[in-house]
PDB file of C-alpha atoms and ligand atoms in Angstrom:
ATOM      1  CA  MET L  19     -79.866  -4.072  19.700  1.00 89.00           C
ATOM      2  CA  ALA L  20     -82.756  -6.208  20.802  1.00 97.00           C
ATOM      3  CA  ILE L  21     -85.967  -5.924  22.754  1.00 98.00           C
ATOM      4  CA  ARG L  22     -85.943  -8.391  25.633  1.00 98.00           C
ATOM      5  CA  LYS L  23     -88.804  -9.819  27.649  1.00 97.00           C
ATOM      6  CA  ILE L  24     -89.586  -7.981  30.887  1.00 98.00           C
ATOM      7  CA  ILE L  25     -90.158 -10.288  33.856  1.00 98.00           C
ATOM      8  CA  ILE L  26     -93.497  -9.734  35.611  1.00 98.00           C
ATOM      9  CA  GLU L  27     -94.290 -10.408  39.278  1.00 98.00           C
ATOM     10  CA  PRO L  28     -94.622 -12.915  40.849  1.00 98.00           C
ATOM     11  CA  ASP L  29     -91.229 -14.328  39.810  1.00 98.00           C
ATOM     12  CA  PRO L  30     -88.339 -15.476  42.001  1.00 98.00           C
ATOM     13  CA  THR L  31     -85.828 -13.817  39.629  1.00 98.00           C
ATOM     14  CA  LEU L  32     -87.049 -10.400  40.768  1.00 98.00           C
ATOM     15  CA  LYS L  33     -86.005 -11.295  44.338  1.00 98.00           C
ATOM     16  CA  LYS L  34     -82.360 -11.981  43.360  1.00 98.00           C
ATOM     17  CA  ILE L  35     -79.601  -9.699  44.594  1.00 98.00           C
ATOM     18  CA  SER L  36     -77.713  -8.451  41.544  1.00 99.00           C
ATOM     19  CA  GLU L  37     -73.904  -8.685  41.388  1.00 99.00           C
ATOM     20  CA  PRO L  38     -71.609  -5.677  40.972  1.00 99.00           C
ATOM     21  CA  VAL L  39     -69.936  -5.279  37.583  1.00 98.00           C
ATOM     22  CA  ASP L  40     -66.084  -5.521  37.643  1.00 98.00           C
ATOM     23  CA  ARG L  41     -65.484  -3.594  34.492  1.00 98.00           C
ATOM     24  CA  VAL L  42     -67.765  -1.908  31.961  1.00 98.00           C
ATOM     25  CA  GLY L  43     -66.891  -3.730  28.730  1.00 98.00           C
ATOM     26  CA  THR L  44     -68.616  -4.254  25.407  1.00 98.00           C
ATOM     27  CA  GLU L  45     -70.845  -6.967  26.868  1.00 98.00           C
ATOM     28  CA  GLU L  46     -72.165  -4.562  29.499  1.00 98.00           C
ATOM     29  CA  GLN L  47     -72.577  -1.799  26.906  1.00 98.00           C
ATOM     30  CA  LYS L  48     -74.557  -4.116  24.654  1.00 98.00           C
ATOM     31  CA  LEU L  49     -76.723  -5.059  27.632  1.00 98.00           C
ATOM     32  CA  MET L  50     -77.332  -1.356  28.361  1.00 98.00           C
ATOM     33  CA  ASP L  51     -78.309  -0.773  24.699  1.00 98.00           C
ATOM     34  CA  ASP L  52     -80.813  -3.656  24.868  1.00 98.00           C
ATOM     35  CA  MET L  53     -82.165  -2.444  28.212  1.00 98.00           C
ATOM     36  CA  LEU L  54     -82.735   1.044  26.844  1.00 98.00           C
ATOM     37  CA  GLU L  55     -84.469  -0.256  23.723  1.00 98.00           C
ATOM     38  CA  THR L  56     -86.652  -2.545  25.850  1.00 98.00           C
ATOM     39  CA  MET L  57     -87.477   0.326  28.210  1.00 98.00           C
ATOM     40  CA  TYR L  58     -88.493   2.666  25.360  1.00 97.00           C
ATOM     41  CA  TYR L  59     -90.583  -0.078  23.772  1.00 97.00           C
ATOM     42  CA  ALA L  60     -92.398  -0.671  27.078  1.00 98.00           C
ATOM     43  CA  LYS L  61     -92.812   3.104  27.634  1.00 97.00           C
ATOM     44  CA  GLY L  62     -91.009   3.059  30.951  1.00 98.00           C
ATOM     45  CA  ILE L  63     -88.733   5.710  32.439  1.00 98.00           C
ATOM     46  CA  GLY L  64     -86.271   3.300  34.029  1.00 98.00           C
ATOM     47  CA  LEU L  65     -85.202  -0.340  33.900  1.00 99.00           C
ATOM     48  CA  ALA L  66     -82.933  -2.530  36.018  1.00 99.00           C
ATOM     49  CA  ALA L  67     -81.055  -5.421  34.360  1.00 99.00           C
ATOM     50  CA  ILE L  68     -82.738  -7.989  36.621  1.00 99.00           C
ATOM     51  CA  GLN L  69     -86.086  -7.042  35.042  1.00 98.00           C
ATOM     52  CA  ILE L  70     -84.839  -8.717  31.857  1.00 98.00           C
ATOM     53  CA  GLY L  71     -83.317 -11.565  33.875  1.00 98.00           C
ATOM     54  CA  VAL L  72     -79.699 -10.376  34.110  1.00 98.00           C
ATOM     55  CA  PRO L  73     -78.470 -10.194  37.733  1.00 99.00           C
ATOM     56  CA  LYS L  74     -75.950  -7.371  37.218  1.00 99.00           C
ATOM     57  CA  ARG L  75     -76.042  -4.016  38.993  1.00 99.00           C
ATOM     58  CA  ILE L  76     -76.986  -2.002  35.905  1.00 99.00           C
ATOM     59  CA  VAL L  77     -79.796   0.543  35.467  1.00 99.00           C
ATOM     60  CA  VAL L  78     -80.922   2.646  32.513  1.00 99.00           C
ATOM     61  CA  MET L  79     -83.255   5.612  32.642  1.00 98.00           C
ATOM     62  CA  ASP L  80     -84.712   8.368  30.490  1.00 98.00           C
ATOM     63  CA  LEU L  81     -86.772  11.058  32.164  1.00 98.00           C
ATOM     64  CA  SER L  82     -87.098  13.337  29.114  1.00 97.00           C
ATOM     65  CA  LYS L  83     -90.635  14.501  28.346  1.00 91.00           C
ATOM     66  CA  ASP L  84     -90.133  14.951  24.610  1.00 84.00           C
ATOM     67  CA  GLU L  85     -89.990  11.605  22.805  1.00 83.00           C
ATOM     68  CA  LYS L  86     -87.894  13.147  20.043  1.00 87.00           C
ATOM     69  CA  LYS L  87     -85.216  14.408  22.412  1.00 94.00           C
ATOM     70  CA  LYS L  88     -84.010  11.294  24.146  1.00 96.00           C
ATOM     71  CA  GLU L  89     -81.855  11.685  27.229  1.00 98.00           C
ATOM     72  CA  PRO L  90     -80.614   8.202  28.081  1.00 98.00           C
ATOM     73  CA  MET L  91     -78.853   7.722  31.419  1.00 98.00           C
ATOM     74  CA  TYR L  92     -76.772   4.717  32.394  1.00 99.00           C
ATOM     75  CA  PHE L  93     -75.845   3.680  35.927  1.00 99.00           C
ATOM     76  CA  VAL L  94     -73.475   0.810  36.696  1.00 99.00           C
ATOM     77  CA  ASN L  95     -72.980  -0.207  40.355  1.00 99.00           C
ATOM     78  CA  PRO L  96     -75.010   2.769  41.644  1.00 99.00           C
ATOM     79  CA  ILE L  97     -74.750   3.387  45.379  1.00 98.00           C
ATOM     80  CA  ILE L  98     -76.521   5.927  47.525  1.00 98.00           C
ATOM     81  CA  LYS L  99     -73.902   8.058  49.309  1.00 98.00           C
ATOM     82  CA  ASN L 100     -76.287  10.383  51.051  1.00 98.00           C
ATOM     83  CA  LYS L 101     -80.015  10.671  51.458  1.00 97.00           C
ATOM     84  CA  ASN L 102     -82.327  13.336  52.749  1.00 95.00           C
ATOM     85  CA  GLN L 103     -84.102  12.822  56.083  1.00 97.00           C
ATOM     86  CA  ASP L 104     -87.224  14.315  54.518  1.00 98.00           C
ATOM     87  CA  LEU L 105     -89.451  11.824  52.764  1.00 98.00           C
ATOM     88  CA  SER L 106     -91.586  12.417  49.684  1.00 98.00           C
ATOM     89  CA  LYS L 107     -94.569  10.327  48.606  1.00 98.00           C
ATOM     90  CA  PHE L 108     -95.064   9.314  44.995  1.00 98.00           C
ATOM     91  CA  GLU L 109     -97.485   7.007  43.173  1.00 98.00           C
ATOM     92  CA  GLU L 110     -95.006   4.612  41.610  1.00 98.00           C
ATOM     93  CA  GLY L 111     -95.507   2.256  38.732  1.00 98.00           C
ATOM     94  CA  CYS L 112     -93.251  -0.621  37.679  1.00 98.00           C
ATOM     95  CA  LEU L 113     -92.863  -2.455  34.380  1.00 98.00           C
ATOM     96  CA  SER L 114     -92.656  -5.687  36.412  1.00 98.00           C
ATOM     97  CA  VAL L 115     -95.975  -4.853  38.127  1.00 98.00           C
ATOM     98  CA  PRO L 116     -97.982  -3.621  35.121  1.00 97.00           C
ATOM     99  CA  ASN L 117    -101.058  -1.407  35.525  1.00 96.00           C
ATOM    100  CA  GLN L 118    -100.656  -1.061  39.292  1.00 97.00           C
ATOM    101  CA  PHE L 119     -99.752   2.057  41.211  1.00 97.00           C
ATOM    102  CA  VAL L 120     -98.371   2.062  44.698  1.00 98.00           C
ATOM    103  CA  GLU L 121     -97.736   5.026  46.963  1.00 98.00           C
ATOM    104  CA  VAL L 122     -94.148   4.874  48.209  1.00 98.00           C
ATOM    105  CA  SER L 123     -92.370   7.233  50.633  1.00 98.00           C
ATOM    106  CA  ARG L 124     -88.662   7.700  50.010  1.00 98.00           C
ATOM    107  CA  PRO L 125     -85.952  10.241  50.865  1.00 98.00           C
ATOM    108  CA  SER L 126     -86.827  13.315  48.777  1.00 98.00           C
ATOM    109  CA  THR L 127     -83.246  13.813  47.547  1.00 98.00           C
ATOM    110  CA  CYS L 128     -80.122  11.675  47.446  1.00 98.00           C
ATOM    111  CA  GLU L 129     -76.559  11.641  46.138  1.00 98.00           C
ATOM    112  CA  ILE L 130     -75.329   8.655  44.203  1.00 98.00           C
ATOM    113  CA  GLU L 131     -72.006   7.343  42.933  1.00 99.00           C
ATOM    114  CA  TYR L 132     -71.880   5.085  39.876  1.00 99.00           C
ATOM    115  CA  LEU L 133     -69.988   4.212  36.707  1.00 99.00           C
ATOM    116  CA  ASP L 134     -71.297   5.627  33.427  1.00 98.00           C
ATOM    117  CA  TYR L 135     -71.605   3.963  29.989  1.00 98.00           C
ATOM    118  CA  ASN L 136     -67.844   4.348  29.512  1.00 98.00           C
ATOM    119  CA  GLY L 137     -66.942   3.020  32.951  1.00 98.00           C
ATOM    120  CA  GLU L 138     -66.064   6.470  34.340  1.00 98.00           C
ATOM    121  CA  LYS L 139     -66.807   7.113  37.995  1.00 98.00           C
ATOM    122  CA  ARG L 140     -69.439   9.809  38.524  1.00 98.00           C
ATOM    123  CA  ASN L 141     -71.460  11.464  41.262  1.00 98.00           C
ATOM    124  CA  LEU L 142     -74.957  12.835  40.860  1.00 98.00           C
ATOM    125  CA  LYS L 143     -77.315  14.824  43.065  1.00 98.00           C
ATOM    126  CA  CYS L 144     -80.845  13.551  42.552  1.00 98.00           C
ATOM    127  CA  ASP L 145     -84.159  15.183  43.344  1.00 98.00           C
ATOM    128  CA  GLY L 146     -87.739  15.008  42.089  1.00 98.00           C
ATOM    129  CA  LEU L 147     -88.529  12.157  39.719  1.00 98.00           C
ATOM    130  CA  LEU L 148     -84.825  11.323  39.329  1.00 98.00           C
ATOM    131  CA  ALA L 149     -84.538  10.682  43.077  1.00 98.00           C
ATOM    132  CA  VAL L 150     -87.710   8.568  43.033  1.00 98.00           C
ATOM    133  CA  CYS L 151     -86.626   6.549  40.027  1.00 98.00           C
ATOM    134  CA  ILE L 152     -83.011   5.857  41.009  1.00 98.00           C
ATOM    135  CA  GLN L 153     -84.095   4.645  44.446  1.00 98.00           C
ATOM    136  CA  HIS L 154     -86.778   2.446  42.825  1.00 99.00           C
ATOM    137  CA  GLU L 155     -84.147   0.967  40.472  1.00 99.00           C
ATOM    138  CA  ILE L 156     -81.523   0.386  43.163  1.00 99.00           C
ATOM    139  CA  GLN L 157     -84.162  -1.556  45.096  1.00 98.00           C
ATOM    140  CA  HIS L 158     -84.620  -3.826  42.049  1.00 99.00           C
ATOM    141  CA  LEU L 159     -80.864  -4.553  42.269  1.00 99.00           C
ATOM    142  CA  ASP L 160     -81.476  -5.632  45.856  1.00 99.00           C
ATOM    143  CA  GLY L 161     -84.434  -7.858  44.945  1.00 98.00           C
ATOM    144  CA  ILE L 162     -87.174  -5.477  46.067  1.00 98.00           C
ATOM    145  CA  THR L 163     -90.175  -4.286  44.034  1.00 98.00           C
ATOM    146  CA  ILE L 164     -93.028  -1.915  44.911  1.00 98.00           C
ATOM    147  CA  LEU L 165     -95.050  -4.927  46.100  1.00 98.00           C
ATOM    148  CA  ARG L 166     -92.957  -4.537  49.285  1.00 98.00           C
ATOM    149  CA  TYR L 167     -94.947  -1.364  50.020  1.00 98.00           C
ATOM    150  CA  VAL L 168     -98.503  -2.702  49.817  1.00 98.00           C
ATOM    151  CA  SER L 169    -100.579  -4.509  52.443  1.00 98.00           C
ATOM    152  CA  ASN L 170    -100.626  -8.316  52.420  1.00 98.00           C
ATOM    153  CA  LEU L 171    -104.227  -8.256  51.201  1.00 98.00           C
ATOM    154  CA  LYS L 172    -103.542  -5.870  48.331  1.00 97.00           C
ATOM    155  CA  ARG L 173    -100.358  -7.794  47.426  1.00 98.00           C
ATOM    156  CA  SER L 174    -102.202 -11.082  47.156  1.00 98.00           C
ATOM    157  CA  MET L 175    -104.851  -9.444  44.960  1.00 98.00           C
ATOM    158  CA  ILE L 176    -102.194  -7.983  42.660  1.00 98.00           C
ATOM    159  CA  VAL L 177    -100.257 -11.264  42.526  1.00 98.00           C
ATOM    160  CA  LYS L 178    -103.449 -13.134  41.597  1.00 98.00           C
ATOM    161  CA  LYS L 179    -104.246 -10.608  38.851  1.00 97.00           C
ATOM    162  CA  LEU L 180    -100.722 -10.677  37.395  1.00 97.00           C
ATOM    163  CA  SER L 181    -100.565 -14.488  37.521  1.00 97.00           C
ATOM    164  CA  LYS L 182    -103.734 -14.614  35.414  1.00 96.00           C
ATOM    165  CA  LEU L 183    -102.330 -12.003  33.031  1.00 94.00           C
ATOM    166  CA  LYS L 184     -99.162 -14.073  32.541  1.00 93.00           C
ATOM    167  CA  ALA L 185    -101.114 -17.310  32.064  1.00 92.00           C
ATOM    168  CA  ASN L 186    -103.150 -15.593  29.320  1.00 91.00           C
ATOM    169  CA  GLU L 187    -100.052 -14.203  27.619  1.00 85.00           C
ATOM    170  CA  ASP L 188     -98.549 -17.701  27.547  1.00 78.00           C
ATOM    171  CA  ARG L 189    -101.702 -19.000  25.886  1.00 81.00           C
ATOM    172  CA  VAL L 190    -101.521 -16.311  23.175  1.00 71.00           C
ATOM    173  CA  VAL L 191     -97.934 -17.297  22.351  1.00 64.00           C
ATOM    174  CA  LEU L 192     -98.943 -20.954  21.967  1.00 60.00           C
TER     175      LEU L 192
HETATM  176  O1  LIG A  23     -91.672   3.367  34.093  1.00 73.75           O
HETATM  177  C1  LIG A  23     -91.626   3.512  35.314  1.00 73.75           C
HETATM  178  N1  LIG A  23     -92.273   4.538  35.888  1.00 73.75           N
HETATM  179  C2  LIG A  23     -92.128   4.880  37.218  1.00 73.75           C
HETATM  180  C3  LIG A  23     -93.060   5.770  37.761  1.00 73.75           C
HETATM  181  C4  LIG A  23     -92.952   6.158  39.064  1.00 73.75           C
HETATM  182  C5  LIG A  23     -91.926   5.687  39.844  1.00 73.75           C
HETATM  183  C6  LIG A  23     -91.014   4.786  39.335  1.00 73.75           C
HETATM  184  C7  LIG A  23     -91.114   4.388  38.026  1.00 73.75           C
HETATM  185  S1  LIG A  23     -89.956   3.285  37.383  1.00 73.75           S
HETATM  186  C8  LIG A  23     -90.904   2.518  36.139  1.00 73.75           C
HETATM  187  C9  LIG A  23     -90.050   1.587  35.322  1.00 73.75           C
HETATM  188  C10 LIG A  23     -89.579   0.447  36.184  1.00 73.75           C
HETATM  189  O2  LIG A  23     -90.261  -0.445  36.566  1.00 73.75           O
HETATM  190  N2  LIG A  23     -88.331   0.502  36.571  1.00 73.75           N
HETATM  191  O3  LIG A  23     -87.844  -0.447  37.391  1.00 73.75           O
HETATM  192 NI1  LIG A  24     -89.598  -1.155  38.504  1.00 73.75          NI
END
């Protein structure tokens, strides 16, 4: 397993549309292991493969509160089969938009279909934070981040801030 670098906005990679996975093989499982390790390291609750630069439709998540009792979840080719008409608002964060919080309205519940870690087809009814997070992650697979939901003015301020942050990080490495 390995911790990989999380791509921060602004970056054209985050706008890519990720490709469906044909078959969940050892390569995909290894990717999921790395994604989970990277997500735990970054203290996130979800991660899409494109956030570490891999344009495959793969998401990992862990919504458990207790750090000792991990509850990893794996979603390959997740699709939303059904979504509630009712919307819920939530202050969302994103590992690709660090230290920023954006209020996003999304369907309050949804049903998804996906392949699990072993490539088995599954269905899941999502509500609460799970519904928020899976919809957030599926948008990453379609090249959309929470910056989509802020005003042009606020977006340009965030982009400026994150660009500076990245420039500084690069300097530290050198
Ligand atoms: O760690 C994360 N927290 C979070 C909080 C509210 C709504 C969505 C999220 S997902 C985010 C991790 C991430 O960026 N996943 O793509
Ligand atoms: Ni995100």
